[in-house]
PDB file of C-alpha atoms and ligand atoms in Angstrom:
ATOM      1  CA  UNK A  12     -32.880  17.931   8.704  1.00 90.00           C
ATOM      2  CA  UNK A  13     -30.875  14.694   9.627  1.00 91.00           C
ATOM      3  CA  UNK A  14     -28.129  15.302  12.084  1.00 89.00           C
ATOM      4  CA  UNK A  15     -24.803  13.914  11.842  1.00 86.00           C
ATOM      5  CA  UNK A  16     -22.013  14.021  14.326  1.00 81.00           C
ATOM      6  CA  UNK A  17     -18.484  13.032  13.670  1.00 78.00           C
ATOM      7  CA  UNK A  18     -15.898  13.335  16.444  1.00 78.00           C
ATOM      8  CA  UNK A  19     -13.250  15.891  15.286  1.00 80.00           C
ATOM      9  CA  UNK A  20     -15.807  17.565  12.667  1.00 80.00           C
ATOM     10  CA  UNK A  21     -18.495  20.302  12.482  1.00 83.00           C
ATOM     11  CA  UNK A  22     -22.119  18.615  12.985  1.00 85.00           C
ATOM     12  CA  UNK A  23     -23.248  18.423   9.662  1.00 88.00           C
ATOM     13  CA  UNK A  24     -26.992  19.239   9.383  1.00 92.00           C
ATOM     14  CA  UNK A  25     -28.101  17.313   6.339  1.00 95.00           C
ATOM     15  CA  UNK A  26     -30.565  18.868   4.520  1.00 96.00           C
ATOM     16  CA  UNK A  27     -30.372  16.999   1.015  1.00 98.00           C
ATOM     17  CA  UNK A  28     -29.021  13.482  -0.447  1.00 98.00           C
ATOM     18  CA  UNK A  29     -28.313  13.598  -3.965  1.00 98.00           C
ATOM     19  CA  UNK A  30     -28.427   9.931  -5.670  1.00 98.00           C
ATOM     20  CA  UNK A  31     -26.737   8.624  -8.928  1.00 97.00           C
ATOM     21  CA  UNK A  32     -28.656   6.318 -10.023  1.00 97.00           C
ATOM     22  CA  UNK A  33     -27.386   3.317 -12.517  1.00 93.00           C
ATOM     23  CA  UNK A  34     -25.023   1.240 -10.561  1.00 93.00           C
ATOM     24  CA  UNK A  35     -25.408   3.056  -7.168  1.00 96.00           C
ATOM     25  CA  UNK A  36     -29.326   2.830  -6.195  1.00 96.00           C
ATOM     26  CA  UNK A  37     -30.190   0.520  -9.174  1.00 95.00           C
ATOM     27  CA  UNK A  38     -28.734  -2.517 -10.497  1.00 92.00           C
ATOM     28  CA  UNK A  39     -29.841  -3.102 -13.831  1.00 90.00           C
ATOM     29  CA  UNK A  40     -32.216  -0.484 -13.811  1.00 92.00           C
ATOM     30  CA  UNK A  41     -34.149  -1.636 -10.563  1.00 95.00           C
ATOM     31  CA  UNK A  42     -33.713  -0.451  -7.119  1.00 97.00           C
ATOM     32  CA  UNK A  43     -33.800  -3.263  -4.384  1.00 96.00           C
ATOM     33  CA  UNK A  44     -36.754  -3.213  -1.922  1.00 97.00           C
ATOM     34  CA  UNK A  45     -34.660  -3.017   0.876  1.00 97.00           C
ATOM     35  CA  UNK A  46     -32.986   0.207  -0.786  1.00 97.00           C
ATOM     36  CA  UNK A  47     -36.437   1.788  -1.433  1.00 98.00           C
ATOM     37  CA  UNK A  48     -37.176   1.088   2.337  1.00 97.00           C
ATOM     38  CA  UNK A  49     -34.446   3.112   3.382  1.00 97.00           C
ATOM     39  CA  UNK A  50     -35.445   5.799   1.158  1.00 97.00           C
ATOM     40  CA  UNK A  51     -38.685   6.016   2.704  1.00 97.00           C
ATOM     41  CA  UNK A  52     -36.994   6.618   5.983  1.00 95.00           C
ATOM     42  CA  UNK A  53     -34.702   9.142   4.712  1.00 96.00           C
ATOM     43  CA  UNK A  54     -37.366  11.030   3.052  1.00 97.00           C
ATOM     44  CA  UNK A  55     -38.804  11.658   6.328  1.00 96.00           C
ATOM     45  CA  UNK A  56     -35.776  13.954   6.970  1.00 95.00           C
ATOM     46  CA  UNK A  57     -34.212  14.987   3.681  1.00 97.00           C
ATOM     47  CA  UNK A  58     -35.162  15.662   0.214  1.00 98.00           C
ATOM     48  CA  UNK A  59     -33.817  13.206  -1.992  1.00 98.00           C
ATOM     49  CA  UNK A  60     -32.790  13.848  -5.604  1.00 98.00           C
ATOM     50  CA  UNK A  61     -31.283  11.362  -8.103  1.00 98.00           C
ATOM     51  CA  UNK A  62     -29.138  12.357 -11.029  1.00 96.00           C
ATOM     52  CA  UNK A  63     -29.682  10.713 -14.120  1.00 94.00           C
ATOM     53  CA  UNK A  64     -29.498  10.725 -17.851  1.00 90.00           C
ATOM     54  CA  UNK A  65     -32.038   8.106 -17.501  1.00 91.00           C
ATOM     55  CA  UNK A  66     -30.310   6.137 -20.652  1.00 84.00           C
ATOM     56  CA  UNK A  67     -32.590   3.350 -20.177  1.00 87.00           C
ATOM     57  CA  UNK A  68     -35.667   5.414 -19.753  1.00 92.00           C
ATOM     58  CA  UNK A  69     -37.290   3.802 -16.915  1.00 95.00           C
ATOM     59  CA  UNK A  70     -36.105   5.797 -13.666  1.00 96.00           C
ATOM     60  CA  UNK A  71     -39.678   7.521 -13.456  1.00 96.00           C
ATOM     61  CA  UNK A  72     -41.222   3.872 -12.974  1.00 96.00           C
ATOM     62  CA  UNK A  73     -38.225   2.293 -11.193  1.00 96.00           C
ATOM     63  CA  UNK A  74     -38.375   5.363  -8.240  1.00 97.00           C
ATOM     64  CA  UNK A  75     -42.597   5.086  -8.456  1.00 95.00           C
ATOM     65  CA  UNK A  76     -43.899   5.985  -4.965  1.00 94.00           C
ATOM     66  CA  UNK A  77     -40.685   6.945  -3.457  1.00 97.00           C
ATOM     67  CA  UNK A  78     -39.889  10.511  -2.129  1.00 98.00           C
ATOM     68  CA  UNK A  79     -37.619  11.407  -4.655  1.00 98.00           C
ATOM     69  CA  UNK A  80     -36.985  14.328  -7.064  1.00 98.00           C
ATOM     70  CA  UNK A  81     -35.646  13.292 -10.424  1.00 97.00           C
ATOM     71  CA  UNK A  82     -33.482  15.531 -11.770  1.00 96.00           C
ATOM     72  CA  UNK A  83     -32.388  14.785 -15.557  1.00 95.00           C
ATOM     73  CA  UNK A  84     -29.067  15.569 -16.901  1.00 94.00           C
ATOM     74  CA  UNK A  85     -29.178  17.270 -20.402  1.00 88.00           C
ATOM     75  CA  UNK A  86     -25.464  18.036 -21.459  1.00 83.00           C
ATOM     76  CA  UNK A  87     -22.702  16.159 -22.158  1.00 89.00           C
ATOM     77  CA  UNK A  88     -20.607  17.453 -19.262  1.00 95.00           C
ATOM     78  CA  UNK A  89     -22.559  14.982 -16.564  1.00 95.00           C
ATOM     79  CA  UNK A  90     -19.554  15.157 -14.213  1.00 97.00           C
ATOM     80  CA  UNK A  91     -19.674  19.025 -14.118  1.00 97.00           C
ATOM     81  CA  UNK A  92     -23.498  18.989 -14.288  1.00 97.00           C
ATOM     82  CA  UNK A  93     -23.534  16.889 -11.310  1.00 98.00           C
ATOM     83  CA  UNK A  94     -21.206  18.688  -9.085  1.00 98.00           C
ATOM     84  CA  UNK A  95     -23.022  22.072 -10.105  1.00 97.00           C
ATOM     85  CA  UNK A  96     -26.549  20.837  -8.986  1.00 98.00           C
ATOM     86  CA  UNK A  97     -24.846  19.787  -5.200  1.00 98.00           C
ATOM     87  CA  UNK A  98     -22.944  23.405  -5.305  1.00 98.00           C
ATOM     88  CA  UNK A  99     -26.425  24.854  -6.230  1.00 97.00           C
ATOM     89  CA  UNK A 100     -27.916  23.082  -2.987  1.00 97.00           C
ATOM     90  CA  UNK A 101     -25.750  25.079  -0.747  1.00 91.00           C
ATOM     91  CA  UNK A 102     -23.424  22.835   1.474  1.00 86.00           C
ATOM     92  CA  UNK A 103     -25.438  20.633   3.354  1.00 94.00           C
ATOM     93  CA  UNK A 104     -25.371  17.593   1.156  1.00 97.00           C
ATOM     94  CA  UNK A 105     -24.394  14.039   1.233  1.00 97.00           C
ATOM     95  CA  UNK A 106     -23.863  12.080  -2.045  1.00 98.00           C
ATOM     96  CA  UNK A 107     -24.056   9.024  -3.195  1.00 98.00           C
ATOM     97  CA  UNK A 108     -22.069   7.693  -6.681  1.00 98.00           C
ATOM     98  CA  UNK A 109     -20.031   5.195  -8.075  1.00 97.00           C
ATOM     99  CA  UNK A 110     -19.025   6.226 -11.690  1.00 96.00           C
ATOM    100  CA  UNK A 111     -16.500   8.466 -12.835  1.00 97.00           C
ATOM    101  CA  UNK A 112     -18.827  11.118 -13.657  1.00 96.00           C
ATOM    102  CA  UNK A 113     -19.772  10.860 -10.279  1.00 98.00           C
ATOM    103  CA  UNK A 114     -16.313  12.336  -8.527  1.00 98.00           C
ATOM    104  CA  UNK A 115     -16.798  15.811  -8.849  1.00 98.00           C
ATOM    105  CA  UNK A 116     -20.016  15.622  -7.106  1.00 98.00           C
ATOM    106  CA  UNK A 117     -18.666  13.390  -4.149  1.00 98.00           C
ATOM    107  CA  UNK A 118     -15.868  15.609  -3.907  1.00 98.00           C
ATOM    108  CA  UNK A 119     -17.983  18.837  -3.802  1.00 97.00           C
ATOM    109  CA  UNK A 120     -20.591  17.103  -1.414  1.00 97.00           C
ATOM    110  CA  UNK A 121     -20.094  17.821   2.537  1.00 94.00           C
ATOM    111  CA  UNK A 122     -20.051  14.207   2.251  1.00 94.00           C
ATOM    112  CA  UNK A 123     -19.715  11.563  -0.481  1.00 97.00           C
ATOM    113  CA  UNK A 124     -20.308   8.534  -0.335  1.00 97.00           C
ATOM    114  CA  UNK A 125     -18.940   5.819  -3.021  1.00 98.00           C
ATOM    115  CA  UNK A 126     -20.793   2.596  -3.592  1.00 97.00           C
ATOM    116  CA  UNK A 127     -18.668  -0.073  -4.927  1.00 95.00           C
ATOM    117  CA  UNK A 128     -21.482  -2.548  -5.499  1.00 89.00           C
ATOM    118  CA  UNK A 129     -21.985  -5.205  -8.170  1.00 89.00           C
ATOM    119  CA  UNK A 130     -21.672  -2.750 -10.900  1.00 90.00           C
ATOM    120  CA  UNK A 131     -18.284  -1.096  -9.596  1.00 95.00           C
ATOM    121  CA  UNK A 132     -16.941   2.119  -9.059  1.00 97.00           C
ATOM    122  CA  UNK A 133     -14.567   4.189 -10.633  1.00 97.00           C
ATOM    123  CA  UNK A 134     -11.383   4.599  -8.960  1.00 98.00           C
ATOM    124  CA  UNK A 135     -11.889   8.090  -9.399  1.00 98.00           C
ATOM    125  CA  UNK A 136     -14.809   8.167  -7.584  1.00 98.00           C
ATOM    126  CA  UNK A 137     -13.697   5.847  -4.818  1.00 97.00           C
ATOM    127  CA  UNK A 138     -10.664   8.361  -4.426  1.00 98.00           C
ATOM    128  CA  UNK A 139     -12.916  11.538  -4.222  1.00 98.00           C
ATOM    129  CA  UNK A 140     -15.307  10.113  -1.576  1.00 97.00           C
ATOM    130  CA  UNK A 141     -15.275  10.170   2.100  1.00 94.00           C
ATOM    131  CA  UNK A 142     -16.395   6.750   2.647  1.00 94.00           C
ATOM    132  CA  UNK A 143     -16.469   3.728   0.335  1.00 96.00           C
ATOM    133  CA  UNK A 144     -19.751   1.059   0.840  1.00 96.00           C
ATOM    134  CA  UNK A 145     -19.980  -2.206  -0.771  1.00 96.00           C
ATOM    135  CA  UNK A 146     -23.804  -1.713  -1.175  1.00 96.00           C
ATOM    136  CA  UNK A 147     -26.427   1.492  -1.610  1.00 96.00           C
ATOM    137  CA  UNK A 148     -28.125  -0.087   1.131  1.00 96.00           C
ATOM    138  CA  UNK A 149     -24.911  -0.097   3.674  1.00 95.00           C
ATOM    139  CA  UNK A 150     -24.437   3.600   2.710  1.00 96.00           C
ATOM    140  CA  UNK A 151     -27.843   4.535   3.282  1.00 96.00           C
ATOM    141  CA  UNK A 152     -28.089   3.162   6.578  1.00 93.00           C
ATOM    142  CA  UNK A 153     -25.065   4.348   7.476  1.00 92.00           C
ATOM    143  CA  UNK A 154     -26.358   8.098   7.415  1.00 92.00           C
ATOM    144  CA  UNK A 155     -29.298   6.670   9.226  1.00 90.00           C
ATOM    145  CA  UNK A 156     -27.416   5.106  12.041  1.00 85.00           C
ATOM    146  CA  UNK A 157     -25.228   7.925  14.248  1.00 74.00           C
ATOM    147  CA  UNK A 158     -22.782   5.071  15.621  1.00 74.00           C
ATOM    148  CA  UNK A 159     -21.355   4.089  12.619  1.00 75.00           C
ATOM    149  CA  UNK A 160     -20.678   7.288  11.091  1.00 76.00           C
ATOM    150  CA  UNK A 161     -18.930   8.249  14.184  1.00 75.00           C
ATOM    151  CA  UNK A 162     -16.901   5.268  14.039  1.00 79.00           C
ATOM    152  CA  UNK A 163     -16.122   5.206  10.660  1.00 83.00           C
ATOM    153  CA  UNK A 164     -14.983   8.656  10.083  1.00 82.00           C
ATOM    154  CA  UNK A 165     -13.974  10.712  13.500  1.00 83.00           C
ATOM    155  CA  UNK A 166     -10.684  12.071  13.210  1.00 79.00           C
TER     156      UNK A 166
HETATM  157 MG1   MG P   3     -23.376   5.032 -11.925  1.00 63.68          MG
END
């Protein structure tokens, strides 16, 4: 469990981190070593889920030895599938995404973070999020550093 205290909001005890893969934690299908380090740190405190259609078929390999659980999306409506997954975890979720199909889960999550990285982000994902970051690394470090979320999200 990871505690986030944001002035003007109820304290958030995060139990789960839900991550989109392509364009969010992976660039061209690969996860940067620094992102891996941040995930290892976060994995000691929360359960990390990677939601993916795994179009490239390389997610298991790209996340090898990382403390993440891969959730493969099966259906046509991946946006709803992602949001339903976040809902099923029960309210103490931080989600990271960049795509149009991440918009519903970013809204559903207690805290939705949009990653506007080199692969870009859908405007709808950005508008559904609570905060936006220029890289997954910045977003993950933000979760780990209490002073940062206090300053960015205080009421
Ligand atoms: Mg994506």
